[in-house]
Amino acid sequence: MRSERFQSLIKAEPTLLVHEGQYLDAALRRQRVTREEIDAALRQNGQTDIAKVMSVVLETDGSLSVVPR
């Protein structure tokens, strides 16, 4: 039997880690992601300056999505 309450407890949702070039430190701590991991994701996406990034999202599969400005 499927329980909506149980599914809501285990279902992961994307988490915003960077917004308009600013690290969201509370979200980073909650998700146990370091600034160095964010910086590595930026480099993988051809970005070198956090100020030029609109957002970084921790996806449900653990990957980091980078959205440039």
N, CA, C, O and CB atoms as a CASP TS submission, in Angstrom:
PFRMAT TS
TARGET T0000
AUTHOR 0000-0000-0000
METHOD Language model
MODEL 1
PARENT N/A
ATOM      1  N   MET     1       0.845  -1.171   0.000  1.00  0.00           N
ATOM      2  CA  MET     1       0.000   0.000   0.000  1.00  0.00           C
ATOM      3  C   MET     1       0.894   1.239   0.000  1.00  0.00           C
ATOM      4  O   MET     1       1.917   1.266   0.685  1.00  0.00           O
ATOM      5  CB  MET     1      -0.963  -0.005   1.220  1.00  0.00           C
ATOM      6  N   ARG     2       0.525   2.234  -0.741  1.00  0.00           N
ATOM      7  CA  ARG     2       1.305   3.470  -0.812  1.00  0.00           C
ATOM      8  C   ARG     2       0.698   4.507   0.117  1.00  0.00           C
ATOM      9  O   ARG     2      -0.506   4.765   0.109  1.00  0.00           O
ATOM     10  CB  ARG     2       1.364   4.009  -2.264  1.00  0.00           C
ATOM     11  N   SER     3       1.566   5.083   0.907  1.00  0.00           N
ATOM     12  CA  SER     3       1.137   6.107   1.839  1.00  0.00           C
ATOM     13  C   SER     3       1.698   7.454   1.399  1.00  0.00           C
ATOM     14  O   SER     3       2.910   7.603   1.241  1.00  0.00           O
ATOM     15  CB  SER     3       1.583   5.765   3.278  1.00  0.00           C
ATOM     16  N   GLU     4       0.822   8.429   1.204  1.00  0.00           N
ATOM     17  CA  GLU     4       1.283   9.759   0.810  1.00  0.00           C
ATOM     18  C   GLU     4       2.161  10.368   1.897  1.00  0.00           C
ATOM     19  O   GLU     4       3.137  11.053   1.594  1.00  0.00           O
ATOM     20  CB  GLU     4       0.088  10.680   0.516  1.00  0.00           C
ATOM     21  N   ARG     5       1.830  10.128   3.133  1.00  0.00           N
ATOM     22  CA  ARG     5       2.619  10.666   4.240  1.00  0.00           C
ATOM     23  C   ARG     5       4.031  10.083   4.221  1.00  0.00           C
ATOM     24  O   ARG     5       5.005  10.819   4.385  1.00  0.00           O
ATOM     25  CB  ARG     5       1.933  10.366   5.590  1.00  0.00           C
ATOM     26  N   PHE     6       4.150   8.779   4.024  1.00  0.00           N
ATOM     27  CA  PHE     6       5.464   8.134   3.969  1.00  0.00           C
ATOM     28  C   PHE     6       6.256   8.626   2.770  1.00  0.00           C
ATOM     29  O   PHE     6       7.449   8.903   2.889  1.00  0.00           O
ATOM     30  CB  PHE     6       5.316   6.607   3.912  1.00  0.00           C
ATOM     31  N   GLN     7       5.610   8.740   1.618  1.00  0.00           N
ATOM     32  CA  GLN     7       6.294   9.223   0.422  1.00  0.00           C
ATOM     33  C   GLN     7       6.819  10.633   0.627  1.00  0.00           C
ATOM     34  O   GLN     7       7.915  10.953   0.169  1.00  0.00           O
ATOM     35  CB  GLN     7       5.358   9.183  -0.782  1.00  0.00           C
ATOM     36  N   SER     8       6.055  11.486   1.309  1.00  0.00           N
ATOM     37  CA  SER     8       6.513  12.857   1.533  1.00  0.00           C
ATOM     38  C   SER     8       7.725  12.899   2.450  1.00  0.00           C
ATOM     39  O   SER     8       8.524  13.832   2.373  1.00  0.00           O
ATOM     40  CB  SER     8       5.391  13.699   2.121  1.00  0.00           C
ATOM     41  N   LEU     9       7.874  11.905   3.312  1.00  0.00           N
ATOM     42  CA  LEU     9       9.034  11.853   4.202  1.00  0.00           C
ATOM     43  C   LEU     9      10.299  11.441   3.477  1.00  0.00           C
ATOM     44  O   LEU     9      11.382  11.935   3.792  1.00  0.00           O
ATOM     45  CB  LEU     9       8.774  10.899   5.340  1.00  0.00           C
ATOM     46  N   ILE    10      10.180  10.546   2.510  1.00  0.00           N
ATOM     47  CA  ILE    10      11.377  10.035   1.836  1.00  0.00           C
ATOM     48  C   ILE    10      11.637  10.685   0.489  1.00  0.00           C
ATOM     49  O   ILE    10      12.731  10.546  -0.059  1.00  0.00           O
ATOM     50  CB  ILE    10      11.260   8.557   1.651  1.00  0.00           C
ATOM     51  N   LYS    11      10.661  11.387  -0.052  1.00  0.00           N
ATOM     52  CA  LYS    11      10.824  12.004  -1.366  1.00  0.00           C
ATOM     53  C   LYS    11      11.704  13.252  -1.253  1.00  0.00           C
ATOM     54  O   LYS    11      11.403  14.180  -0.503  1.00  0.00           O
ATOM     55  CB  LYS    11       9.445  12.363  -1.976  1.00  0.00           C
ATOM     56  N   ALA    12      12.773  13.249  -2.002  1.00  0.00           N
ATOM     57  CA  ALA    12      13.685  14.391  -2.005  1.00  0.00           C
ATOM     58  C   ALA    12      13.166  15.442  -2.981  1.00  0.00           C
ATOM     59  O   ALA    12      12.509  15.122  -3.972  1.00  0.00           O
ATOM     60  CB  ALA    12      15.132  13.951  -2.382  1.00  0.00           C
ATOM     61  N   GLU    13      13.469  16.684  -2.684  1.00  0.00           N
ATOM     62  CA  GLU    13      13.111  17.782  -3.571  1.00  0.00           C
ATOM     63  C   GLU    13      14.369  18.573  -3.872  1.00  0.00           C
ATOM     64  O   GLU    13      15.279  18.625  -3.046  1.00  0.00           O
ATOM     65  CB  GLU    13      12.013  18.692  -2.943  1.00  0.00           C
ATOM     66  N   PRO    14      14.433  19.189  -5.043  1.00  0.00           N
ATOM     67  CA  PRO    14      15.597  20.020  -5.369  1.00  0.00           C
ATOM     68  C   PRO    14      15.766  21.127  -4.334  1.00  0.00           C
ATOM     69  O   PRO    14      14.786  21.647  -3.798  1.00  0.00           O
ATOM     70  CB  PRO    14      15.455  20.627  -6.782  1.00  0.00           C
ATOM     71  N   THR    15      17.027  21.483  -4.059  1.00  0.00           N
ATOM     72  CA  THR    15      17.331  22.513  -3.067  1.00  0.00           C
ATOM     73  C   THR    15      18.191  23.591  -3.701  1.00  0.00           C
ATOM     74  O   THR    15      19.207  23.297  -4.331  1.00  0.00           O
ATOM     75  CB  THR    15      18.040  21.906  -1.836  1.00  0.00           C
ATOM     76  N   LEU    16      17.781  24.834  -3.532  1.00  0.00           N
ATOM     77  CA  LEU    16      18.531  25.977  -4.026  1.00  0.00           C
ATOM     78  C   LEU    16      19.715  26.239  -3.101  1.00  0.00           C
ATOM     79  O   LEU    16      19.537  26.441  -1.900  1.00  0.00           O
ATOM     80  CB  LEU    16      17.625  27.229  -4.132  1.00  0.00           C
ATOM     81  N   LEU    17      20.927  26.237  -3.664  1.00  0.00           N
ATOM     82  CA  LEU    17      22.149  26.432  -2.871  1.00  0.00           C
ATOM     83  C   LEU    17      22.814  27.778  -3.133  1.00  0.00           C
ATOM     84  O   LEU    17      23.508  28.314  -2.269  1.00  0.00           O
ATOM     85  CB  LEU    17      23.136  25.322  -3.162  1.00  0.00           C
ATOM     86  N   VAL    18      22.598  28.324  -4.336  1.00  0.00           N
ATOM     87  CA  VAL    18      23.122  29.641  -4.703  1.00  0.00           C
ATOM     88  C   VAL    18      21.986  30.395  -5.370  1.00  0.00           C
ATOM     89  O   VAL    18      21.277  29.848  -6.216  1.00  0.00           O
ATOM     90  CB  VAL    18      24.383  29.534  -5.653  1.00  0.00           C
ATOM     91  N   HIS    19      21.815  31.655  -4.986  1.00  0.00           N
ATOM     92  CA  HIS    19      20.770  32.487  -5.581  1.00  0.00           C
ATOM     93  C   HIS    19      21.352  33.847  -5.917  1.00  0.00           C
ATOM     94  O   HIS    19      21.867  34.551  -5.048  1.00  0.00           O
ATOM     95  CB  HIS    19      19.552  32.631  -4.626  1.00  0.00           C
ATOM     96  N   GLU    20      21.263  34.209  -7.200  1.00  0.00           N
ATOM     97  CA  GLU    20      21.779  35.483  -7.701  1.00  0.00           C
ATOM     98  C   GLU    20      23.213  35.751  -7.254  1.00  0.00           C
ATOM     99  O   GLU    20      23.542  36.843  -6.791  1.00  0.00           O
ATOM    100  CB  GLU    20      20.886  36.614  -7.243  1.00  0.00           C
ATOM    101  N   GLY    21      24.055  34.735  -7.401  1.00  0.00           N
ATOM    102  CA  GLY    21      25.480  34.874  -7.115  1.00  0.00           C
ATOM    103  C   GLY    21      25.853  34.828  -5.647  1.00  0.00           C
ATOM    104  O   GLY    21      27.005  35.091  -5.301  1.00  0.00           O
ATOM    105  N   GLN    22      24.910  34.502  -4.771  1.00  0.00           N
ATOM    106  CA  GLN    22      25.177  34.451  -3.337  1.00  0.00           C
ATOM    107  C   GLN    22      24.973  33.022  -2.819  1.00  0.00           C
ATOM    108  O   GLN    22      23.958  32.383  -3.097  1.00  0.00           O
ATOM    109  CB  GLN    22      24.260  35.445  -2.574  1.00  0.00           C
ATOM    110  N   TYR    23      25.959  32.542  -2.064  1.00  0.00           N
ATOM    111  CA  TYR    23      25.814  31.235  -1.424  1.00  0.00           C
ATOM    112  C   TYR    23      24.712  31.315  -0.383  1.00  0.00           C
ATOM    113  O   TYR    23      24.610  32.302   0.344  1.00  0.00           O
ATOM    114  CB  TYR    23      27.149  30.774  -0.777  1.00  0.00           C
ATOM    115  N   LEU    24      23.893  30.285  -0.309  1.00  0.00           N
ATOM    116  CA  LEU    24      22.877  30.181   0.736  1.00  0.00           C
ATOM    117  C   LEU    24      23.424  29.229   1.797  1.00  0.00           C
ATOM    118  O   LEU    24      23.202  28.019   1.745  1.00  0.00           O
ATOM    119  CB  LEU    24      21.489  29.676   0.159  1.00  0.00           C
ATOM    120  N   ASP    25      24.149  29.809   2.764  1.00  0.00           N
ATOM    121  CA  ASP    25      24.901  29.006   3.730  1.00  0.00           C
ATOM    122  C   ASP    25      24.033  28.054   4.548  1.00  0.00           C
ATOM    123  O   ASP    25      24.463  26.938   4.843  1.00  0.00           O
ATOM    124  CB  ASP    25      25.644  29.913   4.659  1.00  0.00           C
ATOM    125  N   ALA    26      22.839  28.463   4.915  1.00  0.00           N
ATOM    126  CA  ALA    26      21.960  27.577   5.688  1.00  0.00           C
ATOM    127  C   ALA    26      21.600  26.341   4.867  1.00  0.00           C
ATOM    128  O   ALA    26      21.590  25.227   5.391  1.00  0.00           O
ATOM    129  CB  ALA    26      20.675  28.324   6.124  1.00  0.00           C
ATOM    130  N   ALA    27      21.306  26.534   3.589  1.00  0.00           N
ATOM    131  CA  ALA    27      20.972  25.405   2.716  1.00  0.00           C
ATOM    132  C   ALA    27      22.191  24.509   2.503  1.00  0.00           C
ATOM    133  O   ALA    27      22.067  23.285   2.463  1.00  0.00           O
ATOM    134  CB  ALA    27      20.439  25.909   1.358  1.00  0.00           C
ATOM    135  N   LEU    28      23.375  25.125   2.364  1.00  0.00           N
ATOM    136  CA  LEU    28      24.598  24.340   2.204  1.00  0.00           C
ATOM    137  C   LEU    28      24.826  23.449   3.419  1.00  0.00           C
ATOM    138  O   LEU    28      25.138  22.267   3.276  1.00  0.00           O
ATOM    139  CB  LEU    28      25.807  25.262   1.987  1.00  0.00           C
ATOM    140  N   ARG    29      24.673  24.012   4.610  1.00  0.00           N
ATOM    141  CA  ARG    29      24.858  23.214   5.833  1.00  0.00           C
ATOM    142  C   ARG    29      23.818  22.098   5.933  1.00  0.00           C
ATOM    143  O   ARG    29      24.145  20.955   6.253  1.00  0.00           O
ATOM    144  CB  ARG    29      24.776  24.117   7.078  1.00  0.00           C
ATOM    145  N   ARG    30      22.563  22.447   5.655  1.00  0.00           N
ATOM    146  CA  ARG    30      21.471  21.470   5.760  1.00  0.00           C
ATOM    147  C   ARG    30      21.694  20.301   4.810  1.00  0.00           C
ATOM    148  O   ARG    30      21.401  19.157   5.157  1.00  0.00           O
ATOM    149  CB  ARG    30      20.118  22.139   5.461  1.00  0.00           C
ATOM    150  N   GLN    31      22.209  20.577   3.617  1.00  0.00           N
ATOM    151  CA  GLN    31      22.419  19.531   2.611  1.00  0.00           C
ATOM    152  C   GLN    31      23.830  18.943   2.647  1.00  0.00           C
ATOM    153  O   GLN    31      24.156  18.036   1.882  1.00  0.00           O
ATOM    154  CB  GLN    31      22.143  20.085   1.232  1.00  0.00           C
ATOM    155  N   ARG    32      24.656  19.471   3.541  1.00  0.00           N
ATOM    156  CA  ARG    32      26.044  19.007   3.689  1.00  0.00           C
ATOM    157  C   ARG    32      26.836  19.125   2.382  1.00  0.00           C
ATOM    158  O   ARG    32      27.503  18.186   1.948  1.00  0.00           O
ATOM    159  CB  ARG    32      26.061  17.555   4.170  1.00  0.00           C
ATOM    160  N   VAL    33      26.739  20.293   1.780  1.00  0.00           N
ATOM    161  CA  VAL    33      27.469  20.608   0.560  1.00  0.00           C
ATOM    162  C   VAL    33      28.436  21.739   0.890  1.00  0.00           C
ATOM    163  O   VAL    33      28.068  22.700   1.566  1.00  0.00           O
ATOM    164  CB  VAL    33      26.496  21.005  -0.615  1.00  0.00           C
ATOM    165  N   THR    34      29.665  21.623   0.415  1.00  0.00           N
ATOM    166  CA  THR    34      30.659  22.656   0.691  1.00  0.00           C
ATOM    167  C   THR    34      30.726  23.659  -0.460  1.00  0.00           C
ATOM    168  O   THR    34      30.291  23.386  -1.579  1.00  0.00           O
ATOM    169  CB  THR    34      32.040  22.024   0.930  1.00  0.00           C
ATOM    170  N   ARG    35      31.285  24.823  -0.148  1.00  0.00           N
ATOM    171  CA  ARG    35      31.494  25.827  -1.189  1.00  0.00           C
ATOM    172  C   ARG    35      32.449  25.299  -2.254  1.00  0.00           C
ATOM    173  O   ARG    35      32.322  25.643  -3.429  1.00  0.00           O
ATOM    174  CB  ARG    35      32.039  27.132  -0.581  1.00  0.00           C
ATOM    175  N   GLU    36      33.397  24.472  -1.850  1.00  0.00           N
ATOM    176  CA  GLU    36      34.338  23.894  -2.801  1.00  0.00           C
ATOM    177  C   GLU    36      33.612  22.993  -3.809  1.00  0.00           C
ATOM    178  O   GLU    36      33.970  22.970  -4.986  1.00  0.00           O
ATOM    179  CB  GLU    36      35.425  23.098  -2.058  1.00  0.00           C
ATOM    180  N   GLU    37      32.610  22.262  -3.358  1.00  0.00           N
ATOM    181  CA  GLU    37      31.828  21.421  -4.266  1.00  0.00           C
ATOM    182  C   GLU    37      31.040  22.279  -5.256  1.00  0.00           C
ATOM    183  O   GLU    37      30.918  21.934  -6.431  1.00  0.00           O
ATOM    184  CB  GLU    37      30.870  20.512  -3.470  1.00  0.00           C
ATOM    185  N   ILE    38      30.510  23.397  -4.769  1.00  0.00           N
ATOM    186  CA  ILE    38      29.812  24.332  -5.652  1.00  0.00           C
ATOM    187  C   ILE    38      30.787  24.883  -6.690  1.00  0.00           C
ATOM    188  O   ILE    38      30.481  24.925  -7.882  1.00  0.00           O
ATOM    189  CB  ILE    38      29.171  25.490  -4.838  1.00  0.00           C
ATOM    190  N   ASP    39      31.965  25.305  -6.224  1.00  0.00           N
ATOM    191  CA  ASP    39      32.979  25.855  -7.136  1.00  0.00           C
ATOM    192  C   ASP    39      33.384  24.836  -8.197  1.00  0.00           C
ATOM    193  O   ASP    39      33.595  25.199  -9.354  1.00  0.00           O
ATOM    194  CB  ASP    39      34.219  26.306  -6.348  1.00  0.00           C
ATOM    195  N   ALA    40      33.494  23.568  -7.814  1.00  0.00           N
ATOM    196  CA  ALA    40      33.839  22.518  -8.776  1.00  0.00           C
ATOM    197  C   ALA    40      32.730  22.364  -9.816  1.00  0.00           C
ATOM    198  O   ALA    40      33.015  22.176 -10.999  1.00  0.00           O
ATOM    199  CB  ALA    40      34.084  21.175  -8.051  1.00  0.00           C
ATOM    200  N   ALA    41      31.475  22.441  -9.389  1.00  0.00           N
ATOM    201  CA  ALA    41      30.352  22.349 -10.322  1.00  0.00           C
ATOM    202  C   ALA    41      30.351  23.539 -11.282  1.00  0.00           C
ATOM    203  O   ALA    41      30.029  23.398 -12.462  1.00  0.00           O
ATOM    204  CB  ALA    41      29.015  22.281  -9.554  1.00  0.00           C
ATOM    205  N   LEU    42      30.715  24.711 -10.762  1.00  0.00           N
ATOM    206  CA  LEU    42      30.805  25.891 -11.629  1.00  0.00           C
ATOM    207  C   LEU    42      31.854  25.684 -12.706  1.00  0.00           C
ATOM    208  O   LEU    42      31.614  25.954 -13.883  1.00  0.00           O
ATOM    209  CB  LEU    42      31.134  27.148 -10.806  1.00  0.00           C
ATOM    210  N   ARG    43      33.029  25.197 -12.291  1.00  0.00           N
ATOM    211  CA  ARG    43      34.105  24.966 -13.269  1.00  0.00           C
ATOM    212  C   ARG    43      33.693  23.942 -14.322  1.00  0.00           C
ATOM    213  O   ARG    43      34.013  24.095 -15.501  1.00  0.00           O
ATOM    214  CB  ARG    43      35.382  24.495 -12.558  1.00  0.00           C
ATOM    215  N   GLN    44      32.987  22.901 -13.898  1.00  0.00           N
ATOM    216  CA  GLN    44      32.534  21.882 -14.849  1.00  0.00           C
ATOM    217  C   GLN    44      31.568  22.459 -15.876  1.00  0.00           C
ATOM    218  O   GLN    44      31.433  21.934 -16.981  1.00  0.00           O
ATOM    219  CB  GLN    44      31.869  20.726 -14.108  1.00  0.00           C
ATOM    220  N   ASN    45      30.898  23.546 -15.500  1.00  0.00           N
ATOM    221  CA  ASN    45      29.937  24.183 -16.396  1.00  0.00           C
ATOM    222  C   ASN    45      30.500  25.428 -17.064  1.00  0.00           C
ATOM    223  O   ASN    45      29.750  26.234 -17.616  1.00  0.00           O
ATOM    224  CB  ASN    45      28.686  24.540 -15.638  1.00  0.00           C
ATOM    225  N   GLY    46      31.824  25.587 -17.015  1.00  0.00           N
ATOM    226  CA  GLY    46      32.470  26.679 -17.708  1.00  0.00           C
ATOM    227  C   GLY    46      32.338  28.035 -17.032  1.00  0.00           C
ATOM    228  O   GLY    46      32.573  29.066 -17.662  1.00  0.00           O
ATOM    229  N   GLN    47      31.971  28.045 -15.772  1.00  0.00           N
ATOM    230  CA  GLN    47      31.837  29.293 -15.021  1.00  0.00           C
ATOM    231  C   GLN    47      33.012  29.419 -14.053  1.00  0.00           C
ATOM    232  O   GLN    47      33.456  28.433 -13.466  1.00  0.00           O
ATOM    233  CB  GLN    47      30.478  29.345 -14.253  1.00  0.00           C
ATOM    234  N   THR    48      33.503  30.638 -13.897  1.00  0.00           N
ATOM    235  CA  THR    48      34.602  30.841 -12.953  1.00  0.00           C
ATOM    236  C   THR    48      34.250  31.841 -11.863  1.00  0.00           C
ATOM    237  O   THR    48      34.961  31.949 -10.863  1.00  0.00           O
ATOM    238  CB  THR    48      35.839  31.307 -13.689  1.00  0.00           C
ATOM    239  N   ASP    49      33.157  32.573 -12.050  1.00  0.00           N
ATOM    240  CA  ASP    49      32.783  33.622 -11.109  1.00  0.00           C
ATOM    241  C   ASP    49      31.371  33.371 -10.591  1.00  0.00           C
ATOM    242  O   ASP    49      30.415  33.350 -11.366  1.00  0.00           O
ATOM    243  CB  ASP    49      32.880  35.014 -11.772  1.00  0.00           C
ATOM    244  N   ILE    50      31.241  33.180  -9.277  1.00  0.00           N
ATOM    245  CA  ILE    50      29.936  32.920  -8.669  1.00  0.00           C
ATOM    246  C   ILE    50      28.974  34.078  -8.919  1.00  0.00           C
ATOM    247  O   ILE    50      27.763  33.867  -8.991  1.00  0.00           O
ATOM    248  CB  ILE    50      30.088  32.677  -7.163  1.00  0.00           C
ATOM    249  N   ALA    51      29.494  35.291  -9.051  1.00  0.00           N
ATOM    250  CA  ALA    51      28.644  36.470  -9.273  1.00  0.00           C
ATOM    251  C   ALA    51      27.932  36.417 -10.627  1.00  0.00           C
ATOM    252  O   ALA    51      26.935  37.108 -10.834  1.00  0.00           O
ATOM    253  CB  ALA    51      29.484  37.747  -9.182  1.00  0.00           C
ATOM    254  N   LYS    52      28.446  35.599 -11.544  1.00  0.00           N
ATOM    255  CA  LYS    52      27.841  35.487 -12.872  1.00  0.00           C
ATOM    256  C   LYS    52      26.860  34.319 -12.972  1.00  0.00           C
ATOM    257  O   LYS    52      26.434  33.947 -14.066  1.00  0.00           O
ATOM    258  CB  LYS    52      28.926  35.331 -13.919  1.00  0.00           C
ATOM    259  N   VAL    53      26.505  33.745 -11.820  1.00  0.00           N
ATOM    260  CA  VAL    53      25.606  32.593 -11.785  1.00  0.00           C
ATOM    261  C   VAL    53      24.282  32.999 -11.156  1.00  0.00           C
ATOM    262  O   VAL    53      24.260  33.594 -10.078  1.00  0.00           O
ATOM    263  CB  VAL    53      26.242  31.417 -11.006  1.00  0.00           C
ATOM    264  N   MET    54      23.179  32.679 -11.822  1.00  0.00           N
ATOM    265  CA  MET    54      21.859  32.975 -11.275  1.00  0.00           C
ATOM    266  C   MET    54      21.540  32.037 -10.113  1.00  0.00           C
ATOM    267  O   MET    54      21.085  32.474  -9.056  1.00  0.00           O
ATOM    268  CB  MET    54      20.781  32.858 -12.370  1.00  0.00           C
ATOM    269  N   SER    55      21.789  30.722 -10.323  1.00  0.00           N
ATOM    270  CA  SER    55      21.491  29.774  -9.255  1.00  0.00           C
ATOM    271  C   SER    55      22.252  28.473  -9.445  1.00  0.00           C
ATOM    272  O   SER    55      22.690  28.122 -10.541  1.00  0.00           O
ATOM    273  CB  SER    55      19.996  29.497  -9.193  1.00  0.00           C
ATOM    274  N   VAL    56      22.389  27.772  -8.316  1.00  0.00           N
ATOM    275  CA  VAL    56      22.897  26.405  -8.310  1.00  0.00           C
ATOM    276  C   VAL    56      21.892  25.596  -7.503  1.00  0.00           C
ATOM    277  O   VAL    56      21.528  25.967  -6.387  1.00  0.00           O
ATOM    278  CB  VAL    56      24.370  26.309  -7.702  1.00  0.00           C
ATOM    279  N   VAL    57      21.449  24.487  -8.083  1.00  0.00           N
ATOM    280  CA  VAL    57      20.421  23.664  -7.456  1.00  0.00           C
ATOM    281  C   VAL    57      20.962  22.259  -7.233  1.00  0.00           C
ATOM    282  O   VAL    57      21.528  21.643  -8.136  1.00  0.00           O
ATOM    283  CB  VAL    57      19.137  23.625  -8.321  1.00  0.00           C
ATOM    284  N   LEU    58      20.775  21.764  -6.007  1.00  0.00           N
ATOM    285  CA  LEU    58      21.079  20.362  -5.704  1.00  0.00           C
ATOM    286  C   LEU    58      19.861  19.553  -6.128  1.00  0.00           C
ATOM    287  O   LEU    58      18.785  19.679  -5.543  1.00  0.00           O
ATOM    288  CB  LEU    58      21.421  20.143  -4.165  1.00  0.00           C
ATOM    289  N   GLU    59      20.040  18.724  -7.145  1.00  0.00           N
ATOM    290  CA  GLU    59      18.935  17.932  -7.686  1.00  0.00           C
ATOM    291  C   GLU    59      18.680  16.697  -6.831  1.00  0.00           C
ATOM    292  O   GLU    59      19.497  16.342  -5.982  1.00  0.00           O
ATOM    293  CB  GLU    59      19.227  17.519  -9.133  1.00  0.00           C
ATOM    294  N   THR    60      17.546  16.048  -7.059  1.00  0.00           N
ATOM    295  CA  THR    60      17.162  14.890  -6.263  1.00  0.00           C
ATOM    296  C   THR    60      18.106  13.711  -6.439  1.00  0.00           C
ATOM    297  O   THR    60      18.168  12.836  -5.576  1.00  0.00           O
ATOM    298  CB  THR    60      15.768  14.470  -6.616  1.00  0.00           C
ATOM    299  N   ASP    61      18.849  13.673  -7.554  1.00  0.00           N
ATOM    300  CA  ASP    61      19.797  12.583  -7.775  1.00  0.00           C
ATOM    301  C   ASP    61      21.187  12.895  -7.238  1.00  0.00           C
ATOM    302  O   ASP    61      22.112  12.101  -7.405  1.00  0.00           O
ATOM    303  CB  ASP    61      19.886  12.271  -9.248  1.00  0.00           C
ATOM    304  N   GLY    62      21.338  14.058  -6.589  1.00  0.00           N
ATOM    305  CA  GLY    62      22.628  14.432  -5.993  1.00  0.00           C
ATOM    306  C   GLY    62      23.502  15.284  -6.889  1.00  0.00           C
ATOM    307  O   GLY    62      24.561  15.744  -6.463  1.00  0.00           O
ATOM    308  N   SER    63      23.077  15.503  -8.121  1.00  0.00           N
ATOM    309  CA  SER    63      23.873  16.326  -9.025  1.00  0.00           C
ATOM    310  C   SER    63      23.592  17.815  -8.758  1.00  0.00           C
ATOM    311  O   SER    63      22.584  18.173  -8.148  1.00  0.00           O
ATOM    312  CB  SER    63      23.565  15.965 -10.510  1.00  0.00           C
ATOM    313  N   LEU    64      24.506  18.662  -9.229  1.00  0.00           N
ATOM    314  CA  LEU    64      24.359  20.100  -9.077  1.00  0.00           C
ATOM    315  C   LEU    64      24.079  20.709 -10.442  1.00  0.00           C
ATOM    316  O   LEU    64      24.845  20.503 -11.384  1.00  0.00           O
ATOM    317  CB  LEU    64      25.624  20.729  -8.434  1.00  0.00           C
ATOM    318  N   SER    65      22.988  21.457 -10.553  1.00  0.00           N
ATOM    319  CA  SER    65      22.652  22.158 -11.785  1.00  0.00           C
ATOM    320  C   SER    65      23.025  23.621 -11.629  1.00  0.00           C
ATOM    321  O   SER    65      22.669  24.260 -10.639  1.00  0.00           O
ATOM    322  CB  SER    65      21.146  22.001 -12.131  1.00  0.00           C
ATOM    323  N   VAL    66      23.746  24.149 -12.614  1.00  0.00           N
ATOM    324  CA  VAL    66      24.196  25.529 -12.607  1.00  0.00           C
ATOM    325  C   VAL    66      23.404  26.298 -13.665  1.00  0.00           C
ATOM    326  O   VAL    66      23.354  25.904 -14.830  1.00  0.00           O
ATOM    327  CB  VAL    66      25.734  25.623 -12.869  1.00  0.00           C
ATOM    328  N   VAL    67      22.787  27.403 -13.238  1.00  0.00           N
ATOM    329  CA  VAL    67      22.019  28.247 -14.146  1.00  0.00           C
ATOM    330  C   VAL    67      22.736  29.592 -14.251  1.00  0.00           C
ATOM    331  O   VAL    67      22.737  30.370 -13.297  1.00  0.00           O
ATOM    332  CB  VAL    67      20.533  28.425 -13.650  1.00  0.00           C
ATOM    333  N   PRO    68      23.351  29.872 -15.416  1.00  0.00           N
ATOM    334  CA  PRO    68      24.065  31.149 -15.578  1.00  0.00           C
ATOM    335  C   PRO    68      23.090  32.306 -15.727  1.00  0.00           C
ATOM    336  O   PRO    68      21.912  32.113 -16.031  1.00  0.00           O
ATOM    337  CB  PRO    68      25.000  31.095 -16.797  1.00  0.00           C
ATOM    338  N   ARG    69      23.603  33.511 -15.507  1.00  0.00           N
ATOM    339  CA  ARG    69      22.770  34.723 -15.688  1.00  0.00           C
ATOM    340  C   ARG    69      22.551  34.984 -17.140  1.00  0.00           C
ATOM    341  O   ARG    69      21.880  35.952 -17.499  1.00  0.00           O
ATOM    342  CB  ARG    69      23.412  35.952 -15.033  1.00  0.00           C
TER
END
